[in-house]
Coordinates of C-alpha atoms in Angstrom, one line a residue:
M126 CA 117.5 287.7 44.1
T127 CA 120.1 289.5 42.2
P128 CA 123.4 287.9 42.5
S129 CA 126.4 291.1 42.9
P130 CA 127.5 291.7 39.8
S131 CA 130.8 289.9 40.3
S132 CA 129.5 286.6 40.8
N133 CA 126.8 286.7 37.7
P134 CA 127.7 285.2 34.9
P135 CA 126.7 286.7 31.4
A136 CA 123.7 284.0 30.5
P137 CA 124.4 280.8 28.8
S138 CA 123.1 282.0 25.5
D139 CA 125.4 284.7 25.2
R140 CA 128.3 282.8 25.6
R141 CA 128.4 280.7 23.0
S142 CA 128.9 277.6 25.2
T143 CA 129.0 274.2 24.1
S144 CA 128.6 271.5 26.9
S145 CA 128.3 267.9 26.7
S146 CA 127.1 264.9 29.3
S147 CA 130.0 263.3 30.8
P148 CA 131.7 260.4 29.2
S149 CA 131.6 258.5 32.3
T150 CA 130.3 255.1 32.7
P151 CA 126.9 254.9 34.9
H152 CA 128.2 254.3 38.3
M153 CA 124.0 253.0 39.1
N154 CA 120.8 253.1 37.5
S155 CA 119.5 256.3 38.5
D156 CA 116.3 254.5 39.9
D157 CA 118.7 253.7 42.8
L158 CA 119.8 256.8 44.5
E159 CA 119.1 257.9 46.8
V160 CA 120.6 261.3 47.2
A161 CA 121.1 263.9 44.8
C162 CA 123.8 266.5 46.0
V163 CA 124.0 269.8 43.6
G164 CA 126.7 272.9 43.2
E165 CA 129.8 274.0 42.5
T166 CA 133.4 272.2 42.9
M167 CA 136.8 274.3 42.0
V168 CA 140.2 273.6 42.6
L169 CA 141.6 274.7 45.2
V170 CA 145.7 276.2 45.1
T171 CA 147.5 276.8 48.5
P172 CA 151.0 277.9 48.8
E173 CA 153.2 274.9 50.1
P174 CA 154.9 275.2 52.6
A175 CA 152.5 277.7 53.4
S176 CA 154.0 281.4 52.5
P177 CA 151.9 284.0 51.4
L178 CA 150.9 284.2 47.3
R179 CA 153.2 286.9 46.6
F180 CA 156.1 285.2 47.0
G181 CA 155.3 282.3 44.6
G182 CA 157.2 278.9 45.0
P183 CA 155.5 275.6 45.0
A184 CA 151.9 274.8 46.0
R185 CA 149.3 272.0 45.7
I186 CA 146.5 271.6 43.8
D187 CA 143.2 270.1 45.5
V188 CA 139.0 270.1 45.3
A189 CA 136.8 272.0 47.2
G190 CA 132.9 272.0 47.2
A191 CA 130.5 271.7 49.8
E192 CA 127.8 269.6 47.6
S193 CA 130.7 267.0 46.3
T194 CA 132.0 266.9 50.2
V195 CA 128.6 265.9 51.2
A196 CA 128.0 263.4 48.4
C197 CA 131.6 261.7 49.0
Y198 CA 130.7 261.3 52.5
L199 CA 127.4 259.8 51.6
A200 CA 129.4 256.9 49.6
Q201 CA 131.3 256.1 52.1
L202 CA 128.5 255.6 54.3
G203 CA 126.5 253.2 52.0
V204 CA 124.3 256.0 50.4
R205 CA 123.8 255.7 46.6
A206 CA 124.5 259.8 46.2
T207 CA 125.2 261.4 42.8
W208 CA 126.4 264.5 42.5
V209 CA 125.2 266.4 39.3
S210 CA 127.0 270.5 38.3
R211 CA 129.0 271.3 35.6
L212 CA 132.8 271.5 34.7
G213 CA 134.8 272.6 32.3
D214 CA 136.1 270.4 29.9
D215 CA 139.8 271.1 30.9
P216 CA 142.5 269.2 33.3
L217 CA 141.1 271.0 36.2
G218 CA 137.7 269.5 35.7
Q219 CA 138.9 266.1 34.9
L220 CA 140.7 266.2 38.6
V221 CA 137.7 267.6 40.1
K222 CA 135.7 264.9 38.4
T223 CA 138.4 261.8 39.3
R224 CA 138.6 262.3 42.7
I225 CA 135.0 262.9 43.3
D226 CA 134.5 259.5 41.4
D227 CA 137.2 257.9 43.7
Y228 CA 135.3 258.2 46.7
G229 CA 132.6 256.4 44.9
V230 CA 130.0 259.1 44.1
D231 CA 128.1 258.5 40.5
T232 CA 128.8 261.5 38.4
T233 CA 127.0 260.6 35.7
F234 CA 125.1 263.7 35.7
V235 CA 128.0 266.5 35.4
E236 CA 128.0 268.3 32.4
L237 CA 131.5 269.2 30.2
D238 CA 131.9 273.0 28.9
R239 CA 133.9 272.9 26.2
A240 CA 133.8 276.9 26.7
A241 CA 133.8 277.7 30.0
P242 CA 136.6 276.9 32.5
T243 CA 136.3 274.8 35.9
G244 CA 136.1 277.5 39.1
V245 CA 140.0 278.2 40.6
F246 CA 140.2 280.0 44.3
F247 CA 143.3 280.6 46.0
K248 CA 144.6 280.5 49.8
D249 CA 146.7 283.5 50.9
P250 CA 148.6 282.1 54.1
G251 CA 149.8 284.8 56.3
E252 CA 148.7 286.6 59.7
T253 CA 145.2 286.4 58.9
T254 CA 144.7 283.7 55.5
R255 CA 142.9 285.1 52.6
V256 CA 141.1 283.5 50.0
F257 CA 140.8 284.5 46.1
Y258 CA 138.2 283.6 44.0
Y259 CA 138.5 283.0 40.4
R260 CA 134.5 281.2 39.8
A261 CA 132.3 284.1 37.4
G262 CA 132.2 282.5 34.5
S263 CA 132.7 279.6 35.4
A264 CA 131.1 276.3 33.4
A265 CA 129.1 275.5 37.1
S266 CA 127.5 278.8 37.1
A267 CA 125.6 278.1 34.1
L268 CA 123.6 276.0 36.1
G269 CA 119.9 276.5 35.9
P270 CA 116.6 275.9 35.7
S271 CA 116.7 272.8 32.6
T272 CA 120.0 271.2 34.5
R273 CA 119.1 267.6 34.4
V274 CA 118.9 266.2 38.3
P275 CA 117.9 262.7 38.7
P276 CA 115.3 261.0 40.7
A277 CA 116.5 260.7 44.2
R278 CA 114.9 260.1 47.7
I279 CA 116.2 263.6 48.7
A280 CA 118.3 266.7 46.6
H281 CA 120.7 268.3 49.0
L282 CA 121.4 271.9 48.4
S283 CA 123.5 275.0 49.7
G284 CA 123.2 278.2 50.1
I285 CA 126.0 279.0 47.9
T286 CA 124.4 278.1 44.7
P287 CA 122.1 281.2 44.4
A288 CA 124.4 283.4 45.5
L289 CA 126.8 282.1 42.4
S290 CA 124.2 283.5 39.5
T291 CA 120.7 283.8 38.4
S292 CA 120.2 281.0 36.4
C293 CA 121.7 278.9 40.0
A294 CA 119.1 280.5 41.7
E295 CA 116.8 279.2 39.4
L296 CA 117.7 276.1 39.8
V297 CA 117.5 276.0 43.5
D298 CA 113.9 277.5 43.5
R299 CA 113.1 274.8 40.8
L300 CA 113.8 271.8 42.9
L301 CA 112.5 273.3 46.1
T302 CA 109.4 273.7 44.3
T303 CA 109.3 270.1 43.0
R304 CA 111.6 268.1 45.3
R305 CA 111.7 266.8 48.7
C306 CA 115.1 268.7 49.6
S307 CA 117.8 268.9 51.9
F308 CA 119.1 272.6 52.6
D309 CA 122.5 274.1 53.8
V310 CA 122.2 277.4 54.8
N311 CA 126.2 277.5 54.3
Y312 CA 126.3 281.9 54.1
R313 CA 129.3 282.8 52.7
S314 CA 130.5 286.4 53.1
R315 CA 132.9 286.3 50.1
L316 CA 129.9 285.7 47.7
W317 CA 127.4 288.5 49.2
T318 CA 126.5 290.5 52.1
T319 CA 124.6 289.9 54.9
A320 CA 122.0 292.0 53.8
E321 CA 121.7 290.9 50.9
A322 CA 121.5 287.1 51.5
A323 CA 119.4 287.1 54.8
P324 CA 116.2 286.8 53.6
V325 CA 117.0 284.8 50.7
L326 CA 118.7 282.0 52.7
H327 CA 115.4 282.9 55.3
S328 CA 112.9 282.0 52.3
L329 CA 115.0 279.2 51.0
A330 CA 115.5 277.4 53.9
N331 CA 111.7 277.3 55.3
R332 CA 111.1 275.6 52.1
A333 CA 113.4 272.8 52.5
S334 CA 112.4 269.5 54.0
I335 CA 115.4 268.9 55.9
V336 CA 117.8 272.2 57.2
F337 CA 121.0 272.6 58.5
V338 CA 122.3 275.9 59.9
G339 CA 125.3 276.6 62.7
L340 CA 123.7 278.7 65.4
D341 CA 126.6 281.3 64.7
E342 CA 125.6 282.0 60.8
A343 CA 122.3 282.1 61.9
Q344 CA 123.2 284.8 65.0
I345 CA 124.7 286.8 61.8
L346 CA 122.2 286.3 59.6
W347 CA 119.0 286.5 61.7
G348 CA 120.2 287.6 65.0
T349 CA 118.3 284.9 66.8
K350 CA 120.1 283.6 69.9
T351 CA 119.3 279.7 70.5
P352 CA 118.4 277.1 68.7
A353 CA 114.7 277.4 69.4
D354 CA 114.9 281.1 68.3
V355 CA 115.8 279.6 65.0
R356 CA 113.4 276.8 65.0
A357 CA 110.7 280.3 65.3
L358 CA 112.1 281.8 62.5
L359 CA 111.8 278.4 60.8
P360 CA 109.2 276.8 61.5
D361 CA 107.9 275.0 58.1
P362 CA 111.2 272.3 57.3
E363 CA 110.0 268.8 58.6
V364 CA 113.5 268.2 60.3
L365 CA 115.9 271.8 61.3
V366 CA 119.2 271.0 62.8
V367 CA 121.0 273.4 64.5
K368 CA 124.4 272.9 64.9
D369 CA 126.5 274.6 68.2
G370 CA 130.2 273.9 67.1
S371 CA 131.5 271.7 70.3
V372 CA 128.7 272.0 72.6
G373 CA 126.7 269.7 70.2
A374 CA 123.0 269.7 67.5
T375 CA 119.0 270.3 68.3
S376 CA 116.7 268.6 66.0
F377 CA 113.1 269.5 65.5
H378 CA 111.2 267.4 64.0
P379 CA 107.6 265.9 64.0
T380 CA 107.9 263.9 67.2
G381 CA 109.9 266.5 69.5
T382 CA 112.6 268.1 70.0
T383 CA 116.1 265.9 70.7
F384 CA 119.3 267.2 71.7
E385 CA 123.1 265.1 71.3
P386 CA 126.0 266.7 73.0
A387 CA 128.7 266.9 70.3
P388 CA 131.8 264.8 71.3
R389 CA 135.4 265.2 72.7
V390 CA 137.9 265.8 69.1
D391 CA 141.0 266.8 69.0
V392 CA 140.8 268.8 66.1
V393 CA 143.2 269.2 63.7
E394 CA 141.9 271.4 61.4
P395 CA 138.2 273.2 61.8
I396 CA 137.3 272.4 58.4
G397 CA 134.7 270.8 56.3
A398 CA 132.8 269.2 60.0
G399 CA 129.3 270.6 58.9
D400 CA 129.5 268.6 55.5
A401 CA 130.0 265.9 56.9
Y402 CA 127.6 266.4 59.6
A403 CA 125.0 266.5 57.0
A404 CA 126.2 264.0 55.1
G405 CA 125.9 261.8 58.8
Y406 CA 122.6 263.0 59.3
L407 CA 120.9 262.4 55.9
A408 CA 122.4 258.8 55.8
G409 CA 120.6 257.8 59.4
L410 CA 117.3 259.6 58.4
L411 CA 117.9 257.0 55.2
R412 CA 118.0 253.9 57.2
D413 CA 115.1 255.0 59.6
L414 CA 117.8 255.3 62.7
P415 CA 116.2 257.4 65.7
E416 CA 116.8 260.3 65.9
P417 CA 119.6 260.6 68.4
E418 CA 121.2 257.9 66.5
R419 CA 120.9 260.1 63.1
L420 CA 122.7 263.2 65.4
R421 CA 125.3 260.6 67.1
L422 CA 126.2 259.6 63.2
G423 CA 126.3 263.1 62.2
H424 CA 128.8 263.9 65.1
R425 CA 131.5 260.6 64.5
T426 CA 131.3 261.9 60.5
A427 CA 132.1 265.9 61.7
A428 CA 134.8 264.3 64.0
A429 CA 136.6 262.3 61.4
A430 CA 136.4 265.5 59.4
L431 CA 137.9 267.7 62.6
A432 CA 140.7 264.7 62.7
T433 CA 142.2 265.5 59.3
T434 CA 143.3 268.6 57.0
G435 CA 141.3 266.6 54.7
D436 CA 137.7 267.9 54.2
V437 CA 136.7 264.0 53.1
A438 CA 138.4 262.1 55.3
T439 CA 138.3 258.4 54.5
L440 CA 136.3 256.8 57.0
A441 CA 137.0 253.5 58.4
T442 CA 134.7 251.0 61.1
T443 CA 136.1 248.7 63.7
G444 CA 136.3 245.6 62.3
D445 CA 134.6 245.8 58.9
D446 CA 134.9 248.2 55.7
T447 CA 131.8 251.1 56.0
S448 CA 130.6 250.4 53.0
E449 CA 129.5 246.9 54.1
R450 CA 127.9 248.5 57.5
T451 CA 124.8 249.7 58.1
P452 CA 125.1 253.8 59.1
G453 CA 124.2 254.7 62.3
D454 CA 125.3 251.1 63.9
D455 CA 127.4 251.2 67.1
T456 CA 130.6 251.0 65.3
S457 CA 133.2 254.2 65.6
V458 CA 133.9 256.2 62.7
G459 CA 136.9 256.7 62.4
V460 CA 139.3 258.6 59.7
T461 CA 142.5 257.2 57.7
G462 CA 143.7 260.3 55.6
G463 CA 141.1 262.3 53.0
L464 CA 140.9 264.8 50.1
T465 CA 142.2 268.2 51.2
Y466 CA 139.4 270.9 50.8
L467 CA 139.3 274.1 52.0
E468 CA 135.9 275.8 53.2
E469 CA 135.0 279.1 51.9
T470 CA 135.7 281.5 54.6
R471 CA 133.0 284.0 56.0

């Protein structure tokens, strides 16, 4: 797979970059980690109040990253999660790391690069909201096969990472070969065309143990019309979860097929729900909950994301702190605020 030229940086050895491990004190022993989430997180700049970028004016600075978002929800659900990535050794990298640290995610395995910057993108509000990326040559684009990913029960990946650079694609390939992986297809047309992405994402997804895909993106990529069509196309994963928006989610697993309808939610912003769903499902899987409860926990976590303008909602449960409860119990997951994150538009 060869990423588009605009997203393929020079080889790390050509950039003469120097990097160092994160100076943070480890949050937990690496032997205790349950999920290692691997991928780029960027800084997002949004005009506030909303207006086209060309007008200038005040703006809000936030943090954006699919895999780190999953890690933030997992940590709130009581799962021992780490986020593995690279950041520029700059104020923006410090912002990203601090925000993710604050959710209880281990960031011991984040490398800081003194020569390459933290990726940035801008939201351009208007009649049609556009997004402009400045991520080519970012510190995270130099993730590669030599990147240290600690032992964990599951390595969580997304289809965004292999589109960033050749070395990023090699890292994903290595992990799928050597680890039990969860893979969220996460097709992003701003990174590569459908023709480029479809065969690559199909191959990668079919190698993972646990796969998440939206029915809408499966239709775009592979022309599948039903969850059963997707399963026929991806027969190898142990678990395949096909999400169909407000309809519900269907999982194909070793003991059969399970459908769980989506709850009714007053949607504030339909951003980041997919990552929240993956975190909820994985939390239920790691606690060996029955399949319907895994799907329901995914729905409840996604509902919390949908009920806020922030992608990483602060989860709350009735009567107890979320971190003190077993994921998947009958207590409803709620929302009390959150970290803003704009999912990359298709």
